PDB file of C-alpha atoms in Angstrom:
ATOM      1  CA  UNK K   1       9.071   7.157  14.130  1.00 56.00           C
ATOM      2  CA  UNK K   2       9.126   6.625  10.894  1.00 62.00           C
ATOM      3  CA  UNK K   3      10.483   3.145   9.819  1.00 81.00           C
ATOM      4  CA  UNK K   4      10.801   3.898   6.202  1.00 91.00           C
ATOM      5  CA  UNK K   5      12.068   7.400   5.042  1.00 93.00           C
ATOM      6  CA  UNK K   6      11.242   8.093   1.346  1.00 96.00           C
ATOM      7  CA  UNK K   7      12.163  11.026  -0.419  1.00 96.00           C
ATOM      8  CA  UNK K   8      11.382  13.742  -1.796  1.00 97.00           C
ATOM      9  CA  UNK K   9       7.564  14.036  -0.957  1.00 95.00           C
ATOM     10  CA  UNK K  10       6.827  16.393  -3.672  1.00 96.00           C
ATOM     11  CA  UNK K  11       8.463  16.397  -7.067  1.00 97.00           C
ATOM     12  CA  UNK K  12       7.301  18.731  -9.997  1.00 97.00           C
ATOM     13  CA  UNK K  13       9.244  18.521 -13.268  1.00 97.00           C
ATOM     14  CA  UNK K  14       9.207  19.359 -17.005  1.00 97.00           C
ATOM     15  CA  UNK K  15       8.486  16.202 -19.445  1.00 98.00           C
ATOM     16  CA  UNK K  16      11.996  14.659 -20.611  1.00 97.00           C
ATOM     17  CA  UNK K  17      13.635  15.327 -16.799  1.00 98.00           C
ATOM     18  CA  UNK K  18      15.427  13.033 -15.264  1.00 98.00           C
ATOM     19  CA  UNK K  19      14.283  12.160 -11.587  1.00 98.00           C
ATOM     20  CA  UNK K  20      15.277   9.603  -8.599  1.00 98.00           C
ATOM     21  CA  UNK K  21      13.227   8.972  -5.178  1.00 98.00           C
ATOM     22  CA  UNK K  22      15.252   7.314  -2.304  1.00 98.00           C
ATOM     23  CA  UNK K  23      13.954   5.143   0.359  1.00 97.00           C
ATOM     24  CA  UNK K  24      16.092   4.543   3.132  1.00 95.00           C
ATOM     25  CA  UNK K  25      15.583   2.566   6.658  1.00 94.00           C
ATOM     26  CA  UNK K  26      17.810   1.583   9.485  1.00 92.00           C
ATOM     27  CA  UNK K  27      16.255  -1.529   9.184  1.00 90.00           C
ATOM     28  CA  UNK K  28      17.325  -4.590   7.134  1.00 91.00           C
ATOM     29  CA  UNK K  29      14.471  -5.480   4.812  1.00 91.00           C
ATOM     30  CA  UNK K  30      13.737  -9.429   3.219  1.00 89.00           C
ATOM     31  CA  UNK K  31      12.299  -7.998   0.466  1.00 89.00           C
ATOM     32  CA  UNK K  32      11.289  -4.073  -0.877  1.00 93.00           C
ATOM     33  CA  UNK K  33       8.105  -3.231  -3.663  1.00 93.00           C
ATOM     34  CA  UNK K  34       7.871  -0.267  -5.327  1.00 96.00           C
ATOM     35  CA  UNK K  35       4.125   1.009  -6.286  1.00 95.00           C
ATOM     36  CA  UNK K  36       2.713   3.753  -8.010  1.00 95.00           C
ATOM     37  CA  UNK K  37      -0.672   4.778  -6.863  1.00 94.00           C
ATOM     38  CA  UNK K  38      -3.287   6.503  -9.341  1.00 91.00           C
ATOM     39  CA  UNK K  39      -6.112   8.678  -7.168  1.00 88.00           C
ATOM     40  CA  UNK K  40      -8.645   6.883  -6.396  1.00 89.00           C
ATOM     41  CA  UNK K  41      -6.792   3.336  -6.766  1.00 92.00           C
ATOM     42  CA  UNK K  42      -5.201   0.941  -5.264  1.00 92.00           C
ATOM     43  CA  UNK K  43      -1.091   0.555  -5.760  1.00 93.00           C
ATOM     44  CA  UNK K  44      -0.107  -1.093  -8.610  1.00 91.00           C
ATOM     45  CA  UNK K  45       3.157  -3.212  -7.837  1.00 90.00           C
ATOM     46  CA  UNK K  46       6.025  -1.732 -10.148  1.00 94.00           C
ATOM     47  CA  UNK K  47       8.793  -3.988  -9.169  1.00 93.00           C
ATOM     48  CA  UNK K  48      10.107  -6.123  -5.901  1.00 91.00           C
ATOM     49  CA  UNK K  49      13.674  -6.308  -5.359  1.00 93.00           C
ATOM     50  CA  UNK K  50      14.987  -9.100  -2.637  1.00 91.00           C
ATOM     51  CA  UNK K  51      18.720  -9.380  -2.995  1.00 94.00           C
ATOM     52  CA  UNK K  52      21.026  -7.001  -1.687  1.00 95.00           C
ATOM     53  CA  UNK K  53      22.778  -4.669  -4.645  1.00 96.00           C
ATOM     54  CA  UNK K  54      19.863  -5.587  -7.256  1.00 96.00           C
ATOM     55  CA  UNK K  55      18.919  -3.701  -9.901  1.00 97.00           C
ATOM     56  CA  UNK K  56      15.892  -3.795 -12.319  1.00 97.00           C
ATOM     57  CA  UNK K  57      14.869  -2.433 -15.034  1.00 97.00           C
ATOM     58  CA  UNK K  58      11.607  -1.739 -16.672  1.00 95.00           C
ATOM     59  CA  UNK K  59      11.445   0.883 -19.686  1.00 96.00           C
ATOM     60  CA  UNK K  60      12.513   4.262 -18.362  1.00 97.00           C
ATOM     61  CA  UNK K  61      12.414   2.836 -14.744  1.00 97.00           C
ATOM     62  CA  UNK K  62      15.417   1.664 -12.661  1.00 98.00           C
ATOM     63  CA  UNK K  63      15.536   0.158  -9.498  1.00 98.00           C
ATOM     64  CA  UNK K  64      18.172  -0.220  -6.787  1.00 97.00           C
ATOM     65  CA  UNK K  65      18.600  -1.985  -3.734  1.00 97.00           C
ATOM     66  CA  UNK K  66      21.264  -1.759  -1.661  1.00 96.00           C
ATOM     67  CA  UNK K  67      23.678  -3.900  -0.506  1.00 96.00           C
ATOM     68  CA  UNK K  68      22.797  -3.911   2.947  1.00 95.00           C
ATOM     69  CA  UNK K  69      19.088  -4.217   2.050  1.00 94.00           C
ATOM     70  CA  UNK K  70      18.194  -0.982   3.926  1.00 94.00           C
ATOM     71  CA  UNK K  71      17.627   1.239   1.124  1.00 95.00           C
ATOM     72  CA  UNK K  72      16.381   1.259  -2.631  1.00 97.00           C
ATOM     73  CA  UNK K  73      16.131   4.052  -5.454  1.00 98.00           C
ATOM     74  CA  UNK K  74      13.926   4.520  -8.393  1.00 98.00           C
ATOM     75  CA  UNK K  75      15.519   6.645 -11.231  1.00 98.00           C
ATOM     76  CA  UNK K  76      13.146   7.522 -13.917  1.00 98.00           C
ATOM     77  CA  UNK K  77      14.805   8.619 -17.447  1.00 98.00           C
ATOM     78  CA  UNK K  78      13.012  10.891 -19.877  1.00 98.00           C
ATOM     79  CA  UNK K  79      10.135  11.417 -17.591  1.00 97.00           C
ATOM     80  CA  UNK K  80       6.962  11.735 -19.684  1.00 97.00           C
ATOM     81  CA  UNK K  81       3.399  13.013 -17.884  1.00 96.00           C
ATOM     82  CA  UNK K  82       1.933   9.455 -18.543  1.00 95.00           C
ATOM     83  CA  UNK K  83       4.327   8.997 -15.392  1.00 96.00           C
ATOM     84  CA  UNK K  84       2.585  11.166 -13.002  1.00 96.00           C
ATOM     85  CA  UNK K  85       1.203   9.513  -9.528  1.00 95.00           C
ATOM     86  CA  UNK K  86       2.236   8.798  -6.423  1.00 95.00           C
ATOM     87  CA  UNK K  87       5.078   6.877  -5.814  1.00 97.00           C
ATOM     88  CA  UNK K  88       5.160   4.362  -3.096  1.00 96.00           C
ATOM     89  CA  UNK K  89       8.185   2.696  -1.471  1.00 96.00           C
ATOM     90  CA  UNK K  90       7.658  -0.714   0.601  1.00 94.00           C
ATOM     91  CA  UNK K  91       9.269  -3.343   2.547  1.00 91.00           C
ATOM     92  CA  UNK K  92       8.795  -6.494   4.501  1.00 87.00           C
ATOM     93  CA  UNK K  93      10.970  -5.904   7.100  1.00 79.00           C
ATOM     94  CA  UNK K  94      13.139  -9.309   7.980  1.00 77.00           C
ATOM     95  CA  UNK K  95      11.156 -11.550  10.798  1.00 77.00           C
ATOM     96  CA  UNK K  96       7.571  -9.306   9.907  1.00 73.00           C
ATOM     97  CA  UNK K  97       5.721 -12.087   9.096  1.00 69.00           C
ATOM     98  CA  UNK K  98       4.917 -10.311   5.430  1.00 72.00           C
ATOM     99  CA  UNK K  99       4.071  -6.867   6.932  1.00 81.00           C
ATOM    100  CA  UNK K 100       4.641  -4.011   4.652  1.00 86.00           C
ATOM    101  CA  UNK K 101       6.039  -0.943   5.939  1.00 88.00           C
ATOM    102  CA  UNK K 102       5.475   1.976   3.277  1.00 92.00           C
ATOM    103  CA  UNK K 103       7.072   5.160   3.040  1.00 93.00           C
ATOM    104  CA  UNK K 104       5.538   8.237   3.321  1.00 92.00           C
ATOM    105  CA  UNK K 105       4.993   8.558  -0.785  1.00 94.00           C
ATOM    106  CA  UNK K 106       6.283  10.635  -3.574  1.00 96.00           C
ATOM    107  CA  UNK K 107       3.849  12.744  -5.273  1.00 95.00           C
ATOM    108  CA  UNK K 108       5.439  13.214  -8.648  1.00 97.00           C
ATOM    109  CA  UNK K 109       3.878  15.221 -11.176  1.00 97.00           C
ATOM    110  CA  UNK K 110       5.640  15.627 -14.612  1.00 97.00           C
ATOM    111  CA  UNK K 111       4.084  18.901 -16.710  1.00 97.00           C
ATOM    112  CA  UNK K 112       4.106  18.536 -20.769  1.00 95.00           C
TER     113      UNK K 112
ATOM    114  CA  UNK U   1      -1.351 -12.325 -12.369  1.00 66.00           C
ATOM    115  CA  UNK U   2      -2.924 -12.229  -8.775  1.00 77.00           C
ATOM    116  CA  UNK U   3      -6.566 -10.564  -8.318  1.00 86.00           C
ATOM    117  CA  UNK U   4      -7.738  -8.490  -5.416  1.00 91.00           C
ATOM    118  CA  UNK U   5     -11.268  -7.534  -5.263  1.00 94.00           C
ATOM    119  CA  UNK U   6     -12.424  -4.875  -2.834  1.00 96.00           C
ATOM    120  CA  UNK U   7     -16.392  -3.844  -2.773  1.00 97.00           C
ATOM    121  CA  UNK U   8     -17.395  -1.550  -2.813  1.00 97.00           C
ATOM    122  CA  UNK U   9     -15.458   1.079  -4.648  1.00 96.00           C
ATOM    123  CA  UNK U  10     -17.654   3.852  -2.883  1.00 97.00           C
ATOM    124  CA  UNK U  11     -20.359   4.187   0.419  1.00 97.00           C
ATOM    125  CA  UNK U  12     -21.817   6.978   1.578  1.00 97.00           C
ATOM    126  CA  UNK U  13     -23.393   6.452   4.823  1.00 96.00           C
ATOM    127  CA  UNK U  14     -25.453   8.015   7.652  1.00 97.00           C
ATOM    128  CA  UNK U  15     -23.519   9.098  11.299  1.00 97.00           C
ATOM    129  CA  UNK U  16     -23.725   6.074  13.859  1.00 97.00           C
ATOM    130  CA  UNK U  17     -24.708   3.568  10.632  1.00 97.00           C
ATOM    131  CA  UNK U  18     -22.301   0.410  10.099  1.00 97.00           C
ATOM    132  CA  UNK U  19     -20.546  -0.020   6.881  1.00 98.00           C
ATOM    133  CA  UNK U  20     -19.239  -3.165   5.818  1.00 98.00           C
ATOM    134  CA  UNK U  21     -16.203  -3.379   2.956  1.00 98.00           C
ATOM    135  CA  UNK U  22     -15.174  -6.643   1.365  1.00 97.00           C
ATOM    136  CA  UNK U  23     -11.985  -7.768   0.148  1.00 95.00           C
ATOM    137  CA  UNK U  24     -11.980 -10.737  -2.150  1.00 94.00           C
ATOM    138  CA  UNK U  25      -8.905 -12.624  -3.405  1.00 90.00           C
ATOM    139  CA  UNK U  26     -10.018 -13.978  -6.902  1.00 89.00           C
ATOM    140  CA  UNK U  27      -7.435 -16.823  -7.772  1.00 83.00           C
ATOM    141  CA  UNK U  28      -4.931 -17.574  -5.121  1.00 84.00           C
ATOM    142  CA  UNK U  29      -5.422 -18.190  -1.580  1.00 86.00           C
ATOM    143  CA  UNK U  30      -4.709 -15.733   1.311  1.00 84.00           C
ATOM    144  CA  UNK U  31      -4.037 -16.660   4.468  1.00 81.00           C
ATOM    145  CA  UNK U  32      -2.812 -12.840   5.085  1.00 87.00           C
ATOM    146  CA  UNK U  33      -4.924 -10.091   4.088  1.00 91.00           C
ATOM    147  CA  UNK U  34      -4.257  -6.211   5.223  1.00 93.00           C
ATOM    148  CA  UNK U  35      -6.161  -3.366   5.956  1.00 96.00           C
ATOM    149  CA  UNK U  36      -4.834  -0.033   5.184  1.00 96.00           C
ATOM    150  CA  UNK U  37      -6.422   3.501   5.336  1.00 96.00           C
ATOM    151  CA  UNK U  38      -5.043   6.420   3.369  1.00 94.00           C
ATOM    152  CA  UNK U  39      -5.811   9.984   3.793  1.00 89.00           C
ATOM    153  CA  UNK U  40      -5.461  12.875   0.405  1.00 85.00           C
ATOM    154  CA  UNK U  41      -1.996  12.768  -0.985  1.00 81.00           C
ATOM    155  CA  UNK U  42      -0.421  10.502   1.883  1.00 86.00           C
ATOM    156  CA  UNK U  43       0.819   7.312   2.227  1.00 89.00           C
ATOM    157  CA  UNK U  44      -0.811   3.637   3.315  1.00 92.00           C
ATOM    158  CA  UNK U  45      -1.051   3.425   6.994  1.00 92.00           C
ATOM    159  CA  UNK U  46      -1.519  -0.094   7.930  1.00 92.00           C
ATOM    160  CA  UNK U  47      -4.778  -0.517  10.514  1.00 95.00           C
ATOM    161  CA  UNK U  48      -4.657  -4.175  10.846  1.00 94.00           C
ATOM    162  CA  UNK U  49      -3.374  -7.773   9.835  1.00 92.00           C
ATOM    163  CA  UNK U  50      -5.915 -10.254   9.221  1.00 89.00           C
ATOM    164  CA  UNK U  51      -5.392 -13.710   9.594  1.00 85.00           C
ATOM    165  CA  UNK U  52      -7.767 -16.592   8.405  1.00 83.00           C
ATOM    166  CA  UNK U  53      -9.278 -18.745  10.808  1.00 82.00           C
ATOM    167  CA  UNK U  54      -8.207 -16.492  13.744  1.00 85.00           C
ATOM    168  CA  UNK U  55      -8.432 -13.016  15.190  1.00 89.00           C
ATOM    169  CA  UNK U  56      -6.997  -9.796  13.728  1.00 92.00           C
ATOM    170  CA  UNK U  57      -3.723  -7.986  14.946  1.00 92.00           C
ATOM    171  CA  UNK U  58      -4.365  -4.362  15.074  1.00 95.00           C
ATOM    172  CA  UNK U  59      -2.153  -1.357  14.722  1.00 93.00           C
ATOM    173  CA  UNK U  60      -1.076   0.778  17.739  1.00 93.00           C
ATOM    174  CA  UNK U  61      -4.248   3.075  18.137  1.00 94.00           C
ATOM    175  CA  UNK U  62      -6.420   1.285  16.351  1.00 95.00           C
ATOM    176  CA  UNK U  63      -9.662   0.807  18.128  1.00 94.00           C
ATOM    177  CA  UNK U  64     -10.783  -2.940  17.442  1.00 93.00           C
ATOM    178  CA  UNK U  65     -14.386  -2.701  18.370  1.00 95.00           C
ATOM    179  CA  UNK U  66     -14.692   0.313  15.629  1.00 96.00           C
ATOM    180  CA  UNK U  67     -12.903  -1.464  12.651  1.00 97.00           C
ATOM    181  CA  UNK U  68     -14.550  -5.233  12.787  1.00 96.00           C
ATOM    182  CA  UNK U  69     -11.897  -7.359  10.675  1.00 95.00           C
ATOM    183  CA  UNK U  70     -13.205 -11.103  10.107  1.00 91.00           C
ATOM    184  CA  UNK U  71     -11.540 -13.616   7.737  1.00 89.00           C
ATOM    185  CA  UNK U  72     -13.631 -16.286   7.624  1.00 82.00           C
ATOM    186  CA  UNK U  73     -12.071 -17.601   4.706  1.00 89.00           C
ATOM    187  CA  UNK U  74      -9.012 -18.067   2.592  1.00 88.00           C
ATOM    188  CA  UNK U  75     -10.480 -15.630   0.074  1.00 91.00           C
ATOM    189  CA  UNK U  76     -12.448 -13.574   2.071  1.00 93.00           C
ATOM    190  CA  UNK U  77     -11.960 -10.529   4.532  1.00 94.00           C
ATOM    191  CA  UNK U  78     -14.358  -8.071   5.709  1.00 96.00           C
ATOM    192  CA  UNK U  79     -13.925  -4.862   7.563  1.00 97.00           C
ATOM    193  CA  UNK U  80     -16.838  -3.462   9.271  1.00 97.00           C
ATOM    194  CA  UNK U  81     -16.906   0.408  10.320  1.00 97.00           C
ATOM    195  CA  UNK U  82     -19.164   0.710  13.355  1.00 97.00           C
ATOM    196  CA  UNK U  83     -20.908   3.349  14.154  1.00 97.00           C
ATOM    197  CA  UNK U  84     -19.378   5.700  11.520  1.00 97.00           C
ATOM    198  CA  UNK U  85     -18.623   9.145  12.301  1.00 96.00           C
ATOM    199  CA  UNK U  86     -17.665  11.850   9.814  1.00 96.00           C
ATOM    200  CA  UNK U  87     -13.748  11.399  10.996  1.00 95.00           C
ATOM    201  CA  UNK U  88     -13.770   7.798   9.488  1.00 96.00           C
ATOM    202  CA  UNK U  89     -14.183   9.457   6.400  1.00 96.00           C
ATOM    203  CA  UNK U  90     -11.081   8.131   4.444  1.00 96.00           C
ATOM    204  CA  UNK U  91      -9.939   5.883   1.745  1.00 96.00           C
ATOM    205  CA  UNK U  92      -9.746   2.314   2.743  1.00 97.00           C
ATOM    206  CA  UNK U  93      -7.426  -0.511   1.077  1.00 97.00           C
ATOM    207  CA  UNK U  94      -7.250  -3.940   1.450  1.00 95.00           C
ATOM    208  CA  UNK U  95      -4.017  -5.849   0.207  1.00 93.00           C
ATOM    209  CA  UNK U  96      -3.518  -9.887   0.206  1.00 89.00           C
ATOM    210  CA  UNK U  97      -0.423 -12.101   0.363  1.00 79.00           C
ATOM    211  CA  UNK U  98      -0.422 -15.363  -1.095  1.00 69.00           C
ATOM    212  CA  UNK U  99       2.357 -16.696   0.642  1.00 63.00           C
ATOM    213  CA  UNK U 100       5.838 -17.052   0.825  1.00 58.00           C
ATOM    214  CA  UNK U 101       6.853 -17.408  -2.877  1.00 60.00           C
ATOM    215  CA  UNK U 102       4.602 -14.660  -3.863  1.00 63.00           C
ATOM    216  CA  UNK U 103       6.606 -11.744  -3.123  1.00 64.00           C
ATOM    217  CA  UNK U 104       4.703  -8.062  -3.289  1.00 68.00           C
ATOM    218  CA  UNK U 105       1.238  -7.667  -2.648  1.00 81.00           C
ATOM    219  CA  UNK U 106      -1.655  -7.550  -4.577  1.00 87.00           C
ATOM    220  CA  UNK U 107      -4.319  -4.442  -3.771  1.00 91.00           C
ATOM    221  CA  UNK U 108      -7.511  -3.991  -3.999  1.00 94.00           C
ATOM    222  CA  UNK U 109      -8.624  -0.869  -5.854  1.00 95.00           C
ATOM    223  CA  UNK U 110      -9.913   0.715  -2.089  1.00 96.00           C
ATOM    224  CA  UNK U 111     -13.312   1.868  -0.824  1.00 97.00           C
ATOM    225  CA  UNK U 112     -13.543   5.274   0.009  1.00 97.00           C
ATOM    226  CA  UNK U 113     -16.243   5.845   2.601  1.00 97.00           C
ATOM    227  CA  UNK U 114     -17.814   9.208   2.743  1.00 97.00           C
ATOM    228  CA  UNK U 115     -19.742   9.495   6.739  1.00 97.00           C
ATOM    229  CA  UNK U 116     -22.239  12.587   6.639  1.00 96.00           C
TER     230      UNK U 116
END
């Protein structure tokens, strides 16, 4: 089963779209990362959000977590092809002893 | 900001060979380090926890005498393919954890292991 349910896998959009990827669980999580992932690369962290109904900000990106801690969102504004990558949701479920569960990825690819 | 190194970025090696792949945490110490592989275009799928100074916890169908994890220290992990095969082909990640105030992980850039 899969702990962590991101969504959608695959996203293909036109540069200045608007575009969000959900992650939800049944789980309760102490703490979820969001990464994007260039080929070849490791994930880069983007943000980590740890208290229930936070959001953050950076540039076009917004991040969500909800109140119950099970689920987050990243909304991108104004997506530009710079943006393109994989996607990766992440969280330390409560009691894991720091073990990440990731999603299954979003492949997003943003065409000029 | 936190440094992973993993070395090296990219083996080729010989069926039945042994391939060893270092992860290296440059300026904080990990007592947690992670193993991940990663197939084209899908997510991290965690193979094992390593913790220093004692023995690895492995992922449900991980085979532990195929993927050697030791961390002997607390900046050092190794994982050793045995007796590669071309199936272990894949894209290998490491990821550290520098404790509880250091929330998110740092990654190394992987190791993607070619078996012919």
């Amino acid at each position: 089963t899969q702990l962590l349910e991101q969504s959608p896998q695959f996203l293909s959009i036109q540069e200045g779209e608007n575009l969000t990827v959900y992650c939800n669980s049944s789980s309760v999580f102490s703490s979820l990362q969001w990464y994007r992932q260039e080929p070849g690369e490791g994930p880069v962290l983007l943000v980590t959000v740890v208290t229930g109904g936070e959001v953050k900000k950076l540039k076009r990106l917004t991040f969500q977590f909800g109140d119950a801690r099970k689920d987050s969102s990243l909304h991108i504004t104004a997506a530009q092809p710079g943006d393109t990558g994989l996607y990766l949701c992440a969280g330390e479920i409560l009691g894991s002893n720091y073990k990440l569960t990731f999603g299954k990825g979003t492949l997003l690819t943003v065409n000029p | 900001g936190a440094v992973v190194s993993q070395h090296p970025s990219r083996v080729i090696c010989k069926s039945g060979t042994s391939v060893k792949i270092e992860c290296r945490s440059l300026d904080f110490q990990a007592t947690t380090m992670f193993w991940y592989r990663q197939f084209p275009k899908q997510s991290l799928m965690l193979m094992a926890t390593s913790n220093e100074g004692s023995k690895a916890t492995y992922e449900q169908g991980v085979e532990k005498d195929k993927f050697l994890i030791n961390h002997a220290s607390l900046t050092l992990s190794t994982l050793t393919v045995t007796s590669a095969h071309p199936e272990d082909s894949s894209f290998y990640i490491c990821s550290a954890n520098g404790g509880p105030k250091m929330y998110g992980y740092t990654f190394g850039s992987g190791t993607r292991l070619t078996v012919v």
